[in-house]
Structures are given as structure tokens and as C-alpha cells.
Short mmCIF file of C-alpha atoms and ligand atoms in Angstrom, two decimals:
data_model
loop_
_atom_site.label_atom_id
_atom_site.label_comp_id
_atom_site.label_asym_id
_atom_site.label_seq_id
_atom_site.Cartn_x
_atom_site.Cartn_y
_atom_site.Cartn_z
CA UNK A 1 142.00 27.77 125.34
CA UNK A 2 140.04 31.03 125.80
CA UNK A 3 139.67 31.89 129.53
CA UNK A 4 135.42 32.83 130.37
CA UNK A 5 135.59 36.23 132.39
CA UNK A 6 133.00 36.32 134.93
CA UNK A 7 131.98 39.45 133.00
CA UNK A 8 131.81 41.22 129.82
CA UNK A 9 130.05 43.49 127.51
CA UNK A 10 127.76 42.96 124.42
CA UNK A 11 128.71 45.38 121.69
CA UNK A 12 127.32 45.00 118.04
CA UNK A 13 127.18 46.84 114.62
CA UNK A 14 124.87 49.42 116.17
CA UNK A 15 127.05 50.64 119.16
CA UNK A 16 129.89 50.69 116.68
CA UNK A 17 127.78 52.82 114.48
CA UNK A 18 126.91 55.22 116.86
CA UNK A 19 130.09 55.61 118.65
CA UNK A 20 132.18 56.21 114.80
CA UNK A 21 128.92 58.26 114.24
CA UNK A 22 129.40 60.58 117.01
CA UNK A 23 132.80 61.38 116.00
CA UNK A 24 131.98 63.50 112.68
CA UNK A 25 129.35 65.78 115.32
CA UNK A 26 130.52 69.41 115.91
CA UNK A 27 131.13 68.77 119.29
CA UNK A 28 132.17 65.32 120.46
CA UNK A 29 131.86 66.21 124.41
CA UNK A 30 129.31 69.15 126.33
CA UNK A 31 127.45 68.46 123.18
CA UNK A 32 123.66 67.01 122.19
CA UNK A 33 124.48 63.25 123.00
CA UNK A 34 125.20 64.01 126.36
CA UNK A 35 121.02 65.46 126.79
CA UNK A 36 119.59 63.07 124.87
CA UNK A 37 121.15 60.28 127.02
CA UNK A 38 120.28 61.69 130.22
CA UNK A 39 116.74 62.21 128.98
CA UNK A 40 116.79 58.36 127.97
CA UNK A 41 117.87 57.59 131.43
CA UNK A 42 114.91 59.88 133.24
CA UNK A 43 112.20 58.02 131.23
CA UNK A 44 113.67 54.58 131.76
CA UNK A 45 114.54 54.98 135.13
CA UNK A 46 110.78 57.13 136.25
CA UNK A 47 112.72 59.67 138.08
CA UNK A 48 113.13 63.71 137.20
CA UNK A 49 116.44 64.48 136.97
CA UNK A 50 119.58 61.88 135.57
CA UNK A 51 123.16 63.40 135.27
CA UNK A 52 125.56 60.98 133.78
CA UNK A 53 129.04 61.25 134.60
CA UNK A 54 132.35 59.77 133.86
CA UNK A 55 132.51 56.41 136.31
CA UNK A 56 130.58 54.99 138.73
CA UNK A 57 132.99 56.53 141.39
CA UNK A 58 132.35 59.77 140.21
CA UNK A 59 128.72 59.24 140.68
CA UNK A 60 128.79 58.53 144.23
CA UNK A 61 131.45 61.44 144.60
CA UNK A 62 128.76 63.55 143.25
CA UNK A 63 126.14 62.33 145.27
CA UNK A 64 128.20 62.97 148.47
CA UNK A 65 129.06 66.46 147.26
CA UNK A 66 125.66 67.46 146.29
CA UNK A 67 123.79 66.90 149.88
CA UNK A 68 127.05 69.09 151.30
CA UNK A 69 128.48 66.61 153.01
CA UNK A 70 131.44 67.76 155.51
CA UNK A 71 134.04 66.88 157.68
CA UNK A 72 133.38 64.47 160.36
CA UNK A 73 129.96 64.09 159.57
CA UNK A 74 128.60 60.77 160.37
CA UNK A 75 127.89 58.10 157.36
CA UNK A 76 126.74 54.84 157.78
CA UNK A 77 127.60 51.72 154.86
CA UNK A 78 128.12 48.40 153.92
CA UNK A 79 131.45 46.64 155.22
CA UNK A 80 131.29 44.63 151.93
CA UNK A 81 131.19 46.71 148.79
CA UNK A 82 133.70 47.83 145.91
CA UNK A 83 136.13 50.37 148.01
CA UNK A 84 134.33 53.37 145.93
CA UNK A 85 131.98 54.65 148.49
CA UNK A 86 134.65 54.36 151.50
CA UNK A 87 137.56 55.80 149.76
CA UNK A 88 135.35 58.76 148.64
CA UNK A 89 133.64 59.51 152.46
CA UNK A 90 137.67 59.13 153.66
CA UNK A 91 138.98 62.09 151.24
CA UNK A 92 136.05 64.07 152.28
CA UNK A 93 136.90 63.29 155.81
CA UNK A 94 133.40 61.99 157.27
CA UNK A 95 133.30 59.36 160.08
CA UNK A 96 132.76 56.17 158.15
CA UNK A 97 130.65 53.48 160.26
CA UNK A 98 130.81 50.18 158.68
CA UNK A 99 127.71 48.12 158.41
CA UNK A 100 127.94 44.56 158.81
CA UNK A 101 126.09 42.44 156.44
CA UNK A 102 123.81 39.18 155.76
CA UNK A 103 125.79 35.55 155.52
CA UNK A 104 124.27 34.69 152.49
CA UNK A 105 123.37 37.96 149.92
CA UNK A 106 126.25 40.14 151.22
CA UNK A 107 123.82 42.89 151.92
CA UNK A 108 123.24 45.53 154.94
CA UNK A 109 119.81 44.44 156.28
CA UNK A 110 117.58 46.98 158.82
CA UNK A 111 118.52 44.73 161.66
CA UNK A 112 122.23 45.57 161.47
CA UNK A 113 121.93 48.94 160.75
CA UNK A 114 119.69 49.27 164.13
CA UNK A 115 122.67 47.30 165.82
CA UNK A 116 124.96 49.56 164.47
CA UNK A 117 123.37 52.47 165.49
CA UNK A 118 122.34 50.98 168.67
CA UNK A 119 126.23 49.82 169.73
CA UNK A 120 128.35 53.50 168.17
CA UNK A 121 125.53 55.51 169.95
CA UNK A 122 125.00 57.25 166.83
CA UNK A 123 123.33 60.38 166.80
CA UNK A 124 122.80 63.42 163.65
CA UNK A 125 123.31 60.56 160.79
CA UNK A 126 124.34 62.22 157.78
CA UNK A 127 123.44 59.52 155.09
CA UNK A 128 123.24 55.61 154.70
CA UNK A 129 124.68 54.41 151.27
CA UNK A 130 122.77 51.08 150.11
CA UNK A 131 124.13 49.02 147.72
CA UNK A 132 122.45 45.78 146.21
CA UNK A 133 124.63 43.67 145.66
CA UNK A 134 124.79 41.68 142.65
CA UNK A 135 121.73 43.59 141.61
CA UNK A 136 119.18 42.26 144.06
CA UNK A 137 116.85 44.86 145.76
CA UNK A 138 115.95 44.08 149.03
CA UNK A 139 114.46 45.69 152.19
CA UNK A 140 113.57 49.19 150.17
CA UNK A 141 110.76 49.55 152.45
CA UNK A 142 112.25 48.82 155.59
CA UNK A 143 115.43 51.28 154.61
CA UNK A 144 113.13 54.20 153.84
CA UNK A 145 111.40 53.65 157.12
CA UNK A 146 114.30 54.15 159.32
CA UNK A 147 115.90 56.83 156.91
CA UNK A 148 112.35 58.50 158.12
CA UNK A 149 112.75 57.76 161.66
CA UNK A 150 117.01 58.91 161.41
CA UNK A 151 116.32 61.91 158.82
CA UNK A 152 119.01 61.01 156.77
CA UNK A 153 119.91 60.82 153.21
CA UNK A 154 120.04 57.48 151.54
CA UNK A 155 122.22 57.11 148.97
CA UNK A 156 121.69 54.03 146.19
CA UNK A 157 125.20 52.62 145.42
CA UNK A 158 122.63 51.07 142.54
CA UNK A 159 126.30 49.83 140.74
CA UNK A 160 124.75 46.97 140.05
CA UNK A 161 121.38 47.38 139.85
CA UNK A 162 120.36 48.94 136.63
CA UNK A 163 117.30 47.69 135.19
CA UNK A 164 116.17 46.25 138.75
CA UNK A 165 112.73 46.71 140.36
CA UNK A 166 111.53 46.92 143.93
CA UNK A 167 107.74 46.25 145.00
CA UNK A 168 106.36 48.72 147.48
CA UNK A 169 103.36 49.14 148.82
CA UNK A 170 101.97 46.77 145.74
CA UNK A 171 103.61 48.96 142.86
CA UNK A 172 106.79 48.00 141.26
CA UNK A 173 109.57 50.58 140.89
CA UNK A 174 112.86 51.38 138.97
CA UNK A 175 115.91 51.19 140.98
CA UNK A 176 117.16 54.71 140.47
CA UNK A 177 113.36 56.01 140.25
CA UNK A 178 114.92 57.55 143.71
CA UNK A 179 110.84 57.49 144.78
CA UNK A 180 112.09 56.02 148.42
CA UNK A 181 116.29 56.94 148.11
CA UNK A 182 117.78 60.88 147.96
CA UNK A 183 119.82 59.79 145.12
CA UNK A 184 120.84 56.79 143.10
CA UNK A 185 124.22 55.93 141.50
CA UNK A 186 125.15 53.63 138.90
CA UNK A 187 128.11 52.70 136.72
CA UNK A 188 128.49 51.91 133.22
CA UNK A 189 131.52 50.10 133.47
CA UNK A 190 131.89 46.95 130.73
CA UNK A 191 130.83 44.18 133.32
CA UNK A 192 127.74 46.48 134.21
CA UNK A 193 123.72 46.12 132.58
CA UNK A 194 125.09 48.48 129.98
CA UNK A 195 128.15 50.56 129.33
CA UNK A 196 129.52 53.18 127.70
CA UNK A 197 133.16 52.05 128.05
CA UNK A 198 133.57 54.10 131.77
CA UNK A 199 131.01 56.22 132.78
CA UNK A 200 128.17 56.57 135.84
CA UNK A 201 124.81 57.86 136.29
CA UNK A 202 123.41 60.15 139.02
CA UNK A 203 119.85 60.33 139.61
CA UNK A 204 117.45 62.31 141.88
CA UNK A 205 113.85 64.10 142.67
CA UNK A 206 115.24 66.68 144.36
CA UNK A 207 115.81 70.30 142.18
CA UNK A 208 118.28 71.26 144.95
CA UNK A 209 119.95 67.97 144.38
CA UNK A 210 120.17 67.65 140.82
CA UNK A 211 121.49 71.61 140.79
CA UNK A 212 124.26 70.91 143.46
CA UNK A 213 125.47 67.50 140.64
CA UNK A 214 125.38 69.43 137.80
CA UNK A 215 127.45 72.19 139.30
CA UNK A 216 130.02 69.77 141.01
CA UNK A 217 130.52 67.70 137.99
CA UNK A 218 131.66 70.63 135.73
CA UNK A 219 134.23 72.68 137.83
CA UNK A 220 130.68 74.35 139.67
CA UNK A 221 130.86 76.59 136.58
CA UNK A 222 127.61 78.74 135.36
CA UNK A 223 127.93 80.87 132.49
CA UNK A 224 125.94 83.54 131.60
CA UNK A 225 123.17 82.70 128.86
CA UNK A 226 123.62 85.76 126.52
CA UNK A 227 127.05 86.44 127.18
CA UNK A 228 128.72 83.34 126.99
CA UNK A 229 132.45 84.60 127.69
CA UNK A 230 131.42 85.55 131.09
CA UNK A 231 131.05 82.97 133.64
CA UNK A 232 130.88 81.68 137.40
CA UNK A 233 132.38 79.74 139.86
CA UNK A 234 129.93 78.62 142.62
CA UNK A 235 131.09 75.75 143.71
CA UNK A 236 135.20 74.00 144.10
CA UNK A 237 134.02 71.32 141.15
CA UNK A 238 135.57 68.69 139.39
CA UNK A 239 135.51 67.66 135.76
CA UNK A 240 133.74 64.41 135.83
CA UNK A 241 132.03 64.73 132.62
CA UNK A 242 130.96 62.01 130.23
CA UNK A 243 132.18 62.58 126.65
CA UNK A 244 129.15 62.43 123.28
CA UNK A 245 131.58 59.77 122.57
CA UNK A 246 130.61 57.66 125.24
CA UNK A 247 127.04 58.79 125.10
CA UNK A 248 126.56 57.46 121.87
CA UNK A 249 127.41 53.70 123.02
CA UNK A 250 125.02 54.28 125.97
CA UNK A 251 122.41 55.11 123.37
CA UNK A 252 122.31 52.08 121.54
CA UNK A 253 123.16 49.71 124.62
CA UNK A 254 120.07 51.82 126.26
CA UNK A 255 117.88 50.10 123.66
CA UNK A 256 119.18 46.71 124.09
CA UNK A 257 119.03 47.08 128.29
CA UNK A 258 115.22 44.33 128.31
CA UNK A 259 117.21 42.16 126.23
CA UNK A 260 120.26 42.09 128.23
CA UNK A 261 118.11 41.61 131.39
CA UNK A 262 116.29 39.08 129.37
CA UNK A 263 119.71 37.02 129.20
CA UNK A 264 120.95 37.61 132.23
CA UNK A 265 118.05 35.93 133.84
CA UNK A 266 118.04 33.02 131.31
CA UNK A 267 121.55 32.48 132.55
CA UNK A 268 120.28 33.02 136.46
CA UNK A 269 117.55 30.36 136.01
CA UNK A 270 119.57 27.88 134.63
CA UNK A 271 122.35 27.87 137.35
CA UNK A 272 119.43 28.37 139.79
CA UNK A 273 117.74 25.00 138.32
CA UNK A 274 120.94 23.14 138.30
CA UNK A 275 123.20 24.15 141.17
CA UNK A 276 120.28 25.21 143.98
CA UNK A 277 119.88 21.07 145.41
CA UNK A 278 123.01 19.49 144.00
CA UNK A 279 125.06 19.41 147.64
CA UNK A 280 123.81 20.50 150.78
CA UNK A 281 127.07 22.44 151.49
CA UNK A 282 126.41 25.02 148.41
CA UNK A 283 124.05 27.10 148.72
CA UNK A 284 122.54 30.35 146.35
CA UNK A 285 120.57 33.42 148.52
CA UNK A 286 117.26 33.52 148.60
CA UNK A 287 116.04 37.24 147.49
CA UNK A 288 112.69 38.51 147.83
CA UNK A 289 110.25 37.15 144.89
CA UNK A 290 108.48 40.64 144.86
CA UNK A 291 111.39 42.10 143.70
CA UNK A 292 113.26 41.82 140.08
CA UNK A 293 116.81 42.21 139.76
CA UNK A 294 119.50 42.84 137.16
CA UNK A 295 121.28 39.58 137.68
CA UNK A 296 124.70 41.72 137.54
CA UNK A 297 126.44 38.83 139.61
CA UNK A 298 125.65 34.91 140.42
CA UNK A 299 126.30 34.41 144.07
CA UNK A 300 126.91 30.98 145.37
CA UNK A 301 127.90 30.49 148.94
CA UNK A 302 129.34 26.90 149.90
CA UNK A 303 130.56 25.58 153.19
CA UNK A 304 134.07 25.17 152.72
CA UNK A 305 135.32 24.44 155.58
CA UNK A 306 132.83 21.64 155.88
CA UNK A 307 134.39 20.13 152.72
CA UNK A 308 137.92 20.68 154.14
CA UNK A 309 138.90 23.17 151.42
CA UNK A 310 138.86 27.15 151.57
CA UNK A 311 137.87 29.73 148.45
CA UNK A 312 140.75 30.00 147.76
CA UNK A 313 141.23 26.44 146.40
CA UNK A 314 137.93 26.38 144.41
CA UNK A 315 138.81 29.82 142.48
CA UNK A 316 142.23 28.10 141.98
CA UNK A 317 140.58 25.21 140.82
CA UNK A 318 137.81 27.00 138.07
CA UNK A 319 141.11 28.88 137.12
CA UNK A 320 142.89 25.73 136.57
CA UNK A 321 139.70 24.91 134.41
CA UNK A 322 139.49 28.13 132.73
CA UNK A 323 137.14 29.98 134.84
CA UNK A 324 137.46 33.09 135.91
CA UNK A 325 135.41 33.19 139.09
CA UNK A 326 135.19 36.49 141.09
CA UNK A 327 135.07 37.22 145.14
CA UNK A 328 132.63 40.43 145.38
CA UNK A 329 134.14 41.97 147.91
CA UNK A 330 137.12 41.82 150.68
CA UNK A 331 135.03 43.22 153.31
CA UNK A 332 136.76 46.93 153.87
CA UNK A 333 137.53 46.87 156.96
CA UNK A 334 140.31 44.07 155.71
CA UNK A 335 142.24 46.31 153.90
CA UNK A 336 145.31 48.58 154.99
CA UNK A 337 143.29 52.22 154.08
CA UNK A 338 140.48 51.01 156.74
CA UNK A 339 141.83 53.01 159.67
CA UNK A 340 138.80 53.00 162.45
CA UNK A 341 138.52 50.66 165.29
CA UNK A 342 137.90 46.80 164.61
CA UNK A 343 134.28 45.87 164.22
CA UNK A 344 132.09 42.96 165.32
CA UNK A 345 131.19 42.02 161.17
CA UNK A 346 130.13 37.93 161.79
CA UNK A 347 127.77 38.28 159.13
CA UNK A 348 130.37 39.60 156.70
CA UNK A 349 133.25 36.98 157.90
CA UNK A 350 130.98 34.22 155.96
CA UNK A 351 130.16 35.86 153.70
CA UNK A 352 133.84 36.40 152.77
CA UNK A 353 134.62 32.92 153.72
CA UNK A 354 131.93 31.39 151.42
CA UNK A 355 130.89 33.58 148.43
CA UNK A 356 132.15 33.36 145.20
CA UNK A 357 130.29 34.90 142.06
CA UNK A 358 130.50 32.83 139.02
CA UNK A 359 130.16 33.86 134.84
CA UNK A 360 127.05 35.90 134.27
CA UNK A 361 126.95 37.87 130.99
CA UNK A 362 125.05 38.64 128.39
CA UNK A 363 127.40 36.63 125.62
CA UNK A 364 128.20 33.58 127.67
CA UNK A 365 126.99 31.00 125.61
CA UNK A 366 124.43 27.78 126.28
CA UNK A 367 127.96 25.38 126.09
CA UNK A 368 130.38 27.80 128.18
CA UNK A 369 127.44 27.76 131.05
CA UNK A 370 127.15 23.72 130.54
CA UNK A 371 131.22 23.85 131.12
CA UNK A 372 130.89 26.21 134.15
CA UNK A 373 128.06 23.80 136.12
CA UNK A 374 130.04 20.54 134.91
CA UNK A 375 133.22 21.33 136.55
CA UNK A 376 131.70 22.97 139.89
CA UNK A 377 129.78 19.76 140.55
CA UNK A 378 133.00 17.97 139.75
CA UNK A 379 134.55 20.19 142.95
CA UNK A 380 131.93 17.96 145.15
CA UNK A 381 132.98 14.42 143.95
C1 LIG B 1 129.02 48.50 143.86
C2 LIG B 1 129.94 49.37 143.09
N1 LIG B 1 130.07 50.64 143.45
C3 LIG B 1 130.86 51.48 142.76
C4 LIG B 1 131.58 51.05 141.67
C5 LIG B 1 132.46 52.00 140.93
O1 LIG B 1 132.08 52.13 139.60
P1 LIG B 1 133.14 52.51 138.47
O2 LIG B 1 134.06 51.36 138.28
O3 LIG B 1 132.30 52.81 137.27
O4 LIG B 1 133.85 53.73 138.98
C6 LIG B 1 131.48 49.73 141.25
C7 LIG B 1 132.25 49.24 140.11
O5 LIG B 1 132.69 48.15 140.01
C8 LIG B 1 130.65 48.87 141.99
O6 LIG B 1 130.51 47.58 141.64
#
């Protein structure tokens, strides 16, 4: 019997189009594909300038890079996210404070990054990297206040978050609109709103930005415009490019992004409905209602040492059933590369204790998420 991932891409006969397409153009990377995507991206997203890249990682490399980031400079994150954003800071050598973050949504919230703050006695803050996890906005407002009060950078690790709004001030905004963030970051990695097999997206506002990404992600090459033998190097780049290739999948998935969000939240109401009062010891966060998200992950927290069991035993037991559940994320500061001094992360102990994230995808069908529901109840009996 088939196994259901807890994520996966929608493809159809126009993505395959476009991508075989593609390959009869002149130039199948640094060619047309590769502006007309980006310029897809600005208009969706609201913001001015969109850069897309070759991964996710890359993206937040690139963002790092572009505000001139240096040794030991001091950047503040999440102690649960994908390893991307640390492993980047640590081979640019900054000093990497770990945030801790809320029991239930996994998330940094203003209160611990005051506490943080408050207990390294941090001073000349370099940037904060965000991330909403799952794809659920929260505390925008109260993030860009204290990036005012701090003047630092904030950095969107928007991974998961394409295609998610945030109300402020009564208006609804884009994720990646970058109106109250420096620069947002996304990936386009098959589990991810759309994809275009690997690849990321940068966006910003700022021209000085958006110069300092396009230079880094090309070797920091400029060539001359009317001699184009002669050329440049102003910055030590990288080649993090995204190949016409891959552009021409993002095209097509581009146009099917309200219908994937469309399905995703189907999927998100229906485990809401059925899951949210069915045992006191399993829980789903509560995210603000202002806000709309891009229901990349399904969070469900339950109480297992209350039941006598650990996570452990429950992914074992939806893997004995078929179900491939996911843990989003070992907190970093877990792992052998974490090399600063133990931190007081309560709020991220639960969460790593409790969490799972369960099948949410575009193509997971009515019976599969029937299946999925039957068996966890069955874990209560
Ligand atoms: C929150 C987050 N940040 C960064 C990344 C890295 O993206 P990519 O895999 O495209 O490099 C991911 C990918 O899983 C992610 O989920």
C-alpha cells in the first residue's frame, strides 16, 4: 500500500508544457523566463523588487549578504526552524542568539524576543529573522515595532508562507510585500505553495537591497552594456541562479497558487472541524483570525505524556498505518553544529515534546484525509 507523504506537489499537463517548452528557447538559463517570473512574483506579492534564486537557502544567504552582514555581528532567531538560517549566520560567523518560542504554534513571539534581549544584554542588533511557521503570520505589528525601537533588519524566513496575508492597521498584506520586513525569503521546494523543483525567492523595497541580491547571486558580476566582453567584479558572489527551466514550472504553478491555497484550506478546515474537540489532550494552535495563512503545515500538539506515550510512538504508529507524519523542527540548539551556551527554551521543549504536523497537500484526496483522522482518533481509544 502507497505510503501518504505529509507533502507533495501538484504538477499537471500545463507545468509539463511549459517546462518541455522552455527547453527549445535560445537560452534555457540568464534568459527571458527568469524576468518574466520575477515580474509575476512583484505583482503577486505587492512589493518592488523579487529576485528568485536557486533554493530557499540561497535566499536567506542572499538576504544576509545583501544588508552586509559581518563577523560577529549580533542576530537574533527562532530556536525552532529548518537549520537554513543558523547554518548560514554560522559560515558567515555572526553571533547567533536563539529565540525561544510559543508551546503551541512553534513561533518567536515579542515577549521572548524582549526576554532575550533583556537576559544576553544585547546591544547594536544586526537583524531578527522571522519565520511563520507552517505558514501562519502572526505578531507582524508587534515585530515591526520593536525592529523600530532596536533599528534592525528583519528578515522574513517566509519558507512557508507564500500566498499568506497579515492585517495591519485594518489593511491586509502579502507576506513578502516586505511593507513592515527588510526582506522576505521563500522557497519553492516540492512540499512548498508552489515549486519549481528547487528554487527560492528574495524580495525587498529597498533599491540598495535588491542591488546588493542581484550582485551576490551572480558571482557580484556587472558587465558593461555596450561592450559586453568587458565586465566587473564588485562583490565575492556566488552562483545561486535559478535556471528558465525552472522558471517555466513556476510560471504555470504561479497561476494555480489561489487554487492551491483554496485546497489547502479545505483540507485545514476539515481536520480543524474534526480533530479541534475530539480529546482534551490534543490540541491545534489558535492563530490570529485577522490573518490568512498558506496552510503549508497542520500542527497538532497533544499531551503525551499525559497519555503515557511520547511522539515518538504516535509517528511510529501513523507509520505503521501508512502515514507519514512530520516533526517541524528539532529545536537547534539540539543538534551537534549548535555550539553557544545552553539556553533557557521552555517554550520550545513542548513544543518539541508535543507537535507533530500531519498530511496537508494540495492532492491528498477526500478518502486519504478520512484515513488520516480515523486512525489518529483510534491513537485515543
Ligand atoms: C522555514 C524554512 N526555511 C528555509 C528552508 C530552506 O529552503 P530550501 O529547502 O528551498 O533550501 C526551508 C525548507 O524546507 C524551510 O522550511
Amino acid at each position: 500500500m502507497k505510503f501518504i507523504p505529509y507533502g507533495s506537489q501538484h504538477i499537471d499537463k500545463k507545468d509539463k508544457e511549459s517546462v518541455l517548452n522552455s527547453l527549445s528557447n535560445d537560452l534555457i538559463t540568464t534568459g527571458p523566463l527568469v524576468d518574466k517570473f520575477e515580474n509575476k512574483i512583484s505583482k503577486y506579492l505587492e512589493c518592488k523588487y523579487s529576485y528568485v534564486c536557486s533554493s530557499g537557502t540561497a535566499a536567506i544567504h542572499l538576504a544576509m549578504l545583501s544588508i552586509n552582514l559581518k563577523k560577529k555581528d549580533v542576530i537574533l532567531m527562532p530556536a525552532v526552524n529548518f537549520i537554513a538560517s543558523y547554518n548560514i549566520a554560522k559560515i558567515m560567523q555572526l553571533k547567533v542568539y536563539l529565540v525561544d518560542v510559543d508551546d503551541y504554534t512553534g513561533q518567536i513571539t515579542p515577549k521572548k524576543i524582549e526576554e532575550c534581549i533583556k537576559k544576553n544584554r544585547l546591544k547594536n542588533i544586526k537583524a531578527l529573522i522571522i519565520m511563520y511557521h507552517g505558514g501562519y503570520p502572526e505578531n507582524l505589528k508587534k515585530f515591526y515595532d520593536i525592529k523600530k525601537k532596536y533599528n534592525f533588519f528583519i528578515i522574513e524566513d517566509a519558507c512557508h508562507a507564500l500566498g499568506s496575508k497579515y492585517k495591519y492597521k485594518n489593511r491586509l498584506f502579502k507576506v513578502g510585500s516586505c511593507k513592515h520586513a527588510d526582506i522576505s525569503t521563500f522557497s519553492m521546494h516540492p512540499v512548498k505553495t508552489i515549486t519549481t523543483g528547487e528554487g527560492g525567492i528574495v524580495t525587498t523595497n529597498n533599491k540598495k537591497i535588491a542591488e546588493n541580491i542581484k550582485l551576490f547571486r551572480s558571482h557580484g558580476i556587472v558587465r558593461n552594456k555596450k561592450k559586453y566582453w568587458k565586465y566587473n567584479i564588485l562583490k565575492n558572489g556566488l552562483n545561486y541562479r535559478l535556471s528558465d527551466i525552472n522558471c517555466a514550472l513556476g510560471l504555470t504553478q504561479l497561476q494555480k497558487i489561489n487554487f492551491f491555497l483554496k485546497k489547502r484550506k479545505k483540507i485545514y478546515i476539515k481536520y480543524y472541524k474534526e480533530l479541534k474537540n475530539f480529546n482534551r489532550h490534543l490540541s491545534i494552535p489558535e492563530y490570529s483570525r485577522y490573518n490568512s495563512s498558506s496552510f503549508h503545515l497542520f500542527i497538532i500538539n497533544i499531551e503525551f505524556k499525559k497519555l503515557k506515550k511520547n511522539k515518538d510512538h504516535f509517528l511510529k504508529y501513523l507509520n505503521d498505518n501508512n502515514i507519514i507524519a512530520q516533526f517541524h523542527y528539532i529545536p537547534i540548539y539540539k543538534f551537534d553544529v549548535f555550539d553557544e551556551k545552553k539556553l533557557n527554551s521552555e517554550g520550545a521543549e513542548k513544543y518539541f515534546n508535543n507537535s507533530v504536523s500531519i498530511p496537508i497537500y494540495v492532492d491528498l484526496t477526500v478518502n486519504q484525509q478520512e484515513k488520516i483522522i480515523k486512525i489518529i482518533k483510534k491513537y485515543f481509544i
